GROMACS .gro file of C-alpha atoms in nm:
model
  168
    1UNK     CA    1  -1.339  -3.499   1.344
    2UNK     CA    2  -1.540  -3.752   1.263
    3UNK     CA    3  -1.683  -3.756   0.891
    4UNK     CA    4  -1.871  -4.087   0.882
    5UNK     CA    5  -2.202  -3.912   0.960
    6UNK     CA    6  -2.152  -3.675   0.607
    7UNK     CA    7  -1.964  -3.943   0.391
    8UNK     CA    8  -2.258  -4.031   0.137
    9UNK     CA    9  -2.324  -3.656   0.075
   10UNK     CA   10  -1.913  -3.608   0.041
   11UNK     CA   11  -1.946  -3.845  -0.218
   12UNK     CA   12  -2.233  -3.688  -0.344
   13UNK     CA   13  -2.084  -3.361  -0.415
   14UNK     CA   14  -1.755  -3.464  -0.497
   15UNK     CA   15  -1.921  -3.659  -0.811
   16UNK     CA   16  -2.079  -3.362  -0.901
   17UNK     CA   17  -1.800  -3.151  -0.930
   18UNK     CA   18  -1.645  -3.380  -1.121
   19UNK     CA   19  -1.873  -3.405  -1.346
   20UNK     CA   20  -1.899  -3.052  -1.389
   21UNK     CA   21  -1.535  -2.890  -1.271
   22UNK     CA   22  -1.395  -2.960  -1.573
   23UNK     CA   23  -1.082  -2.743  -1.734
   24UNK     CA   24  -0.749  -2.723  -1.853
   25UNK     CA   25  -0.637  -2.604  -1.490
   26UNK     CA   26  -0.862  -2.822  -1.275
   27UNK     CA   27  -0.707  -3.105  -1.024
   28UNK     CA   28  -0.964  -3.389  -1.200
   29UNK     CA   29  -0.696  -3.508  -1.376
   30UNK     CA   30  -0.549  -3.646  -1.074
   31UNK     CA   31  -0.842  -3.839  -1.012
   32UNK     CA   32  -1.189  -3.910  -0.830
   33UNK     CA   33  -1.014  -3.928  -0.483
   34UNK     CA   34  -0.843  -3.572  -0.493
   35UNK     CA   35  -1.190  -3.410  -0.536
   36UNK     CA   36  -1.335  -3.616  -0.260
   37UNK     CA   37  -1.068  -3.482  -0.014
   38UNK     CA   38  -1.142  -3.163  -0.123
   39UNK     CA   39  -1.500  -3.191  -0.023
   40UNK     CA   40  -1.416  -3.370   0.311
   41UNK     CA   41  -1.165  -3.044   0.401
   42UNK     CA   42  -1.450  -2.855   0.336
   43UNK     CA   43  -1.656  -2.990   0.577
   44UNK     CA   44  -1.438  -3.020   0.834
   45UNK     CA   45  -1.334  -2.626   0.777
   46UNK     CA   46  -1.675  -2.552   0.815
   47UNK     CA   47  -1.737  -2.768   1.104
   48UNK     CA   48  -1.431  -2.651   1.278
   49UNK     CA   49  -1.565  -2.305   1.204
   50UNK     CA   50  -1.935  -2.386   1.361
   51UNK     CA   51  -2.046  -2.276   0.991
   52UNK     CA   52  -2.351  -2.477   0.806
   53UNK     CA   53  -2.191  -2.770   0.644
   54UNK     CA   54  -2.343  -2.720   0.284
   55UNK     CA   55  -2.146  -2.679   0.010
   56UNK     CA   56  -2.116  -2.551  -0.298
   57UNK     CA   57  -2.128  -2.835  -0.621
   58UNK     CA   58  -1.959  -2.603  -0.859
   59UNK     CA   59  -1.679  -2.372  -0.910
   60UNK     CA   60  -1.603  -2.163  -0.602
   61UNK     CA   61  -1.446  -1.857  -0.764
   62UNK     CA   62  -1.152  -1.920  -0.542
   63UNK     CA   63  -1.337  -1.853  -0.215
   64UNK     CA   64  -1.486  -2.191  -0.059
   65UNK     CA   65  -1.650  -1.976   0.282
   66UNK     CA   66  -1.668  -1.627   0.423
   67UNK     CA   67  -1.573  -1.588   0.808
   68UNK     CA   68  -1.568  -1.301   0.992
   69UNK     CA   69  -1.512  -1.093   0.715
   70UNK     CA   70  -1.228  -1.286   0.558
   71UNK     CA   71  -1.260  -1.454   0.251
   72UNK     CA   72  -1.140  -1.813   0.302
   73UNK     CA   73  -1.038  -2.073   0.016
   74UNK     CA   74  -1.019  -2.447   0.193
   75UNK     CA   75  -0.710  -2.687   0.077
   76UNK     CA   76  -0.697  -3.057   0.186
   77UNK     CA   77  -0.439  -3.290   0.188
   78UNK     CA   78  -0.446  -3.646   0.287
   79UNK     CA   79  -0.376  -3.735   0.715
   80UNK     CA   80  -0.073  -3.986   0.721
   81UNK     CA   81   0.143  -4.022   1.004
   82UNK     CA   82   0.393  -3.771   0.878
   83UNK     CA   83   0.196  -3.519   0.857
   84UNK     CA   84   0.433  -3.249   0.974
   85UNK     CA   85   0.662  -3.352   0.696
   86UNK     CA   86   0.395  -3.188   0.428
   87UNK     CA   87   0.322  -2.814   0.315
   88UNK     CA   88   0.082  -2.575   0.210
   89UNK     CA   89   0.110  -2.547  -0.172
   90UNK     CA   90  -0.025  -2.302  -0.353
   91UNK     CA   91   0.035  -2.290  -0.795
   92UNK     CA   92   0.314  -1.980  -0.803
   93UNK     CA   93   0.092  -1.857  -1.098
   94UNK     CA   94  -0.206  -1.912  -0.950
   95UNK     CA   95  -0.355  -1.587  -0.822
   96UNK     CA   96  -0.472  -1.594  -0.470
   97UNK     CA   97  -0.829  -1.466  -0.451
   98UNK     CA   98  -0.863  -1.561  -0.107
   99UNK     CA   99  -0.777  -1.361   0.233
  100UNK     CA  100  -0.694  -1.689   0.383
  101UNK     CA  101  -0.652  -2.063   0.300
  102UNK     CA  102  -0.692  -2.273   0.546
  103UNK     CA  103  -0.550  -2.650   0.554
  104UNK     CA  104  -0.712  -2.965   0.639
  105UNK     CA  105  -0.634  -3.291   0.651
  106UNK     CA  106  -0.821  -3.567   0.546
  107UNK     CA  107  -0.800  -3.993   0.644
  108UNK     CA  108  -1.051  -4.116   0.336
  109UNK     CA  109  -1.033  -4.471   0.531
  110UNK     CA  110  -1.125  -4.410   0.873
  111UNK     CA  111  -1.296  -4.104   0.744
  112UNK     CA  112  -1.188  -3.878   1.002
  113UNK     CA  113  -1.052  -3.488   0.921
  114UNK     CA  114  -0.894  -3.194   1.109
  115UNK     CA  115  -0.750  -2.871   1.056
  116UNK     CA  116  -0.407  -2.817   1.024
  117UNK     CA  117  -0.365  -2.409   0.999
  118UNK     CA  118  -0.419  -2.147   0.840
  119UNK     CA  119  -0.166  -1.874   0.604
  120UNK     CA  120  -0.291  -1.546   0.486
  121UNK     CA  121  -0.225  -1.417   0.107
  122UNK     CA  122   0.083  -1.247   0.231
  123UNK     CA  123   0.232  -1.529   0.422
  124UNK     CA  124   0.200  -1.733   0.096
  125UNK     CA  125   0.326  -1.516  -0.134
  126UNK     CA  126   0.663  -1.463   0.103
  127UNK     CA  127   0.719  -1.787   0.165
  128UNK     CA  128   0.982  -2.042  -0.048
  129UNK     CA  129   0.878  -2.141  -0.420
  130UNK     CA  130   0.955  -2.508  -0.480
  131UNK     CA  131   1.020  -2.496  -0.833
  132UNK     CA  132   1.150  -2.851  -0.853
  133UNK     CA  133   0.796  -2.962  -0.883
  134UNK     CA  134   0.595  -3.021  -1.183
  135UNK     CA  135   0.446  -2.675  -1.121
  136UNK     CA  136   0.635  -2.455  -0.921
  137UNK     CA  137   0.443  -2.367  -0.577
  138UNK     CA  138   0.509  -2.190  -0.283
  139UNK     CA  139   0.550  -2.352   0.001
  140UNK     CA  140   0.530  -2.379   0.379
  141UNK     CA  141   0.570  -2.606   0.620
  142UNK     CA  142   0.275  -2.761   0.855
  143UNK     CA  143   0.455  -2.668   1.135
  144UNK     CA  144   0.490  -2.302   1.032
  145UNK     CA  145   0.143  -2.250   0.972
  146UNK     CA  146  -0.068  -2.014   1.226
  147UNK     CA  147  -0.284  -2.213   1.430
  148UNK     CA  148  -0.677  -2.205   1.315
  149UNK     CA  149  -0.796  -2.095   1.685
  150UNK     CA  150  -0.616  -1.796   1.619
  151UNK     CA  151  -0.840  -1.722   1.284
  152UNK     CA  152  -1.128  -1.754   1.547
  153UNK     CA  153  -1.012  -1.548   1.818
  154UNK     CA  154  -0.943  -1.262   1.540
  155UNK     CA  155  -1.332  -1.363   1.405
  156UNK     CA  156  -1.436  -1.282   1.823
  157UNK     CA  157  -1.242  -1.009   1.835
  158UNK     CA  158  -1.387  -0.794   1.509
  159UNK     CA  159  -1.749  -0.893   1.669
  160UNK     CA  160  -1.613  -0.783   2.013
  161UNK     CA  161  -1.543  -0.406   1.855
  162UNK     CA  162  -1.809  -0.422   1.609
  163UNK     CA  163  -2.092  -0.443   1.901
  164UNK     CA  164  -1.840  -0.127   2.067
  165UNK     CA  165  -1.643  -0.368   2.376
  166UNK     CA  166  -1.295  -0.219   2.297
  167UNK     CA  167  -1.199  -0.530   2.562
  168UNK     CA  168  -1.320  -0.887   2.591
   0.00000   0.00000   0.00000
């Protein structure tokens, strides 16, 4: 996806949660560039999604969008040429708040995104803890994460038997 259109207000809101996100347990410490990421992922999840591409400029509470009932948290990562080499991390004492997080990747110099997958709570929290990191995560692989179409066929499917069509 494209992100050169939304750049300046990526910038835009990635200076303002820096300039407000500030704890003990927030990622500012690695920088201004991880935050922008973060934004970028957020756009493209929401773009991906066909959701309104404003975004929060604060703390999220854990939960970046709501879709189709599920309670999504957003995690970026930077779109290199290995990029089925990397993982989903998630902070093994982090507690997941989310029903999904769903993982983007981000180019910040050809400014171009796209969504990697998707792993529910449950497929995070039984998946392999890395604890030869400075913070133990768990982990999984890009290649073992669900696709995100299949997060939108589920989101069809609930309208599908919500409006009473028991098939599609």
């Amino acid at each position: 996806m494209d992100l050169s259109g939304s750049w300046e207000y990526i910038i835009e809101i990635a200076r303002s949660r820096l300039a407000h996100n500030k704890t003990s347990h927030h990622v500012s410490e690695f920088g201004d560039g991880i935050e922008l990421i973060g934004v970028a992922g957020e756009i493209v999840a929401r773009r991906f999604l066909g959701m309104p591409e404003t975004i929060h400029a604060r703390f999220d509470g854990g939960v970046d969008l709501r879709y189709g009932g599920y309670k999504v948290d957003v995690k970026a990562t930077v779109l290199t040429p290995n990029i089925s080499h990397r993982f989903l991390q998630w902070p093994e004492n982090k507690r997941i708040k989310s029903d999904v997080v769903l993982l983007t990747a981000i180019d910040p110099i050809t400014k171009i995104g796209t969504v990697l997958g998707y792993a529910s709570r449950s497929d995070i929290l039984n998946s392999t803890i890395n604890r030869e990191r400075f913070q133990a995560c768990y982990e999984i692989p890009v290649t073992e994460l669900h696709p995100a179409w299949e997060l939108e066929a589920e989101f069809v499917r609930s309208k599908a038997f919500a409006l009473g069509k028991t098939k599609l």
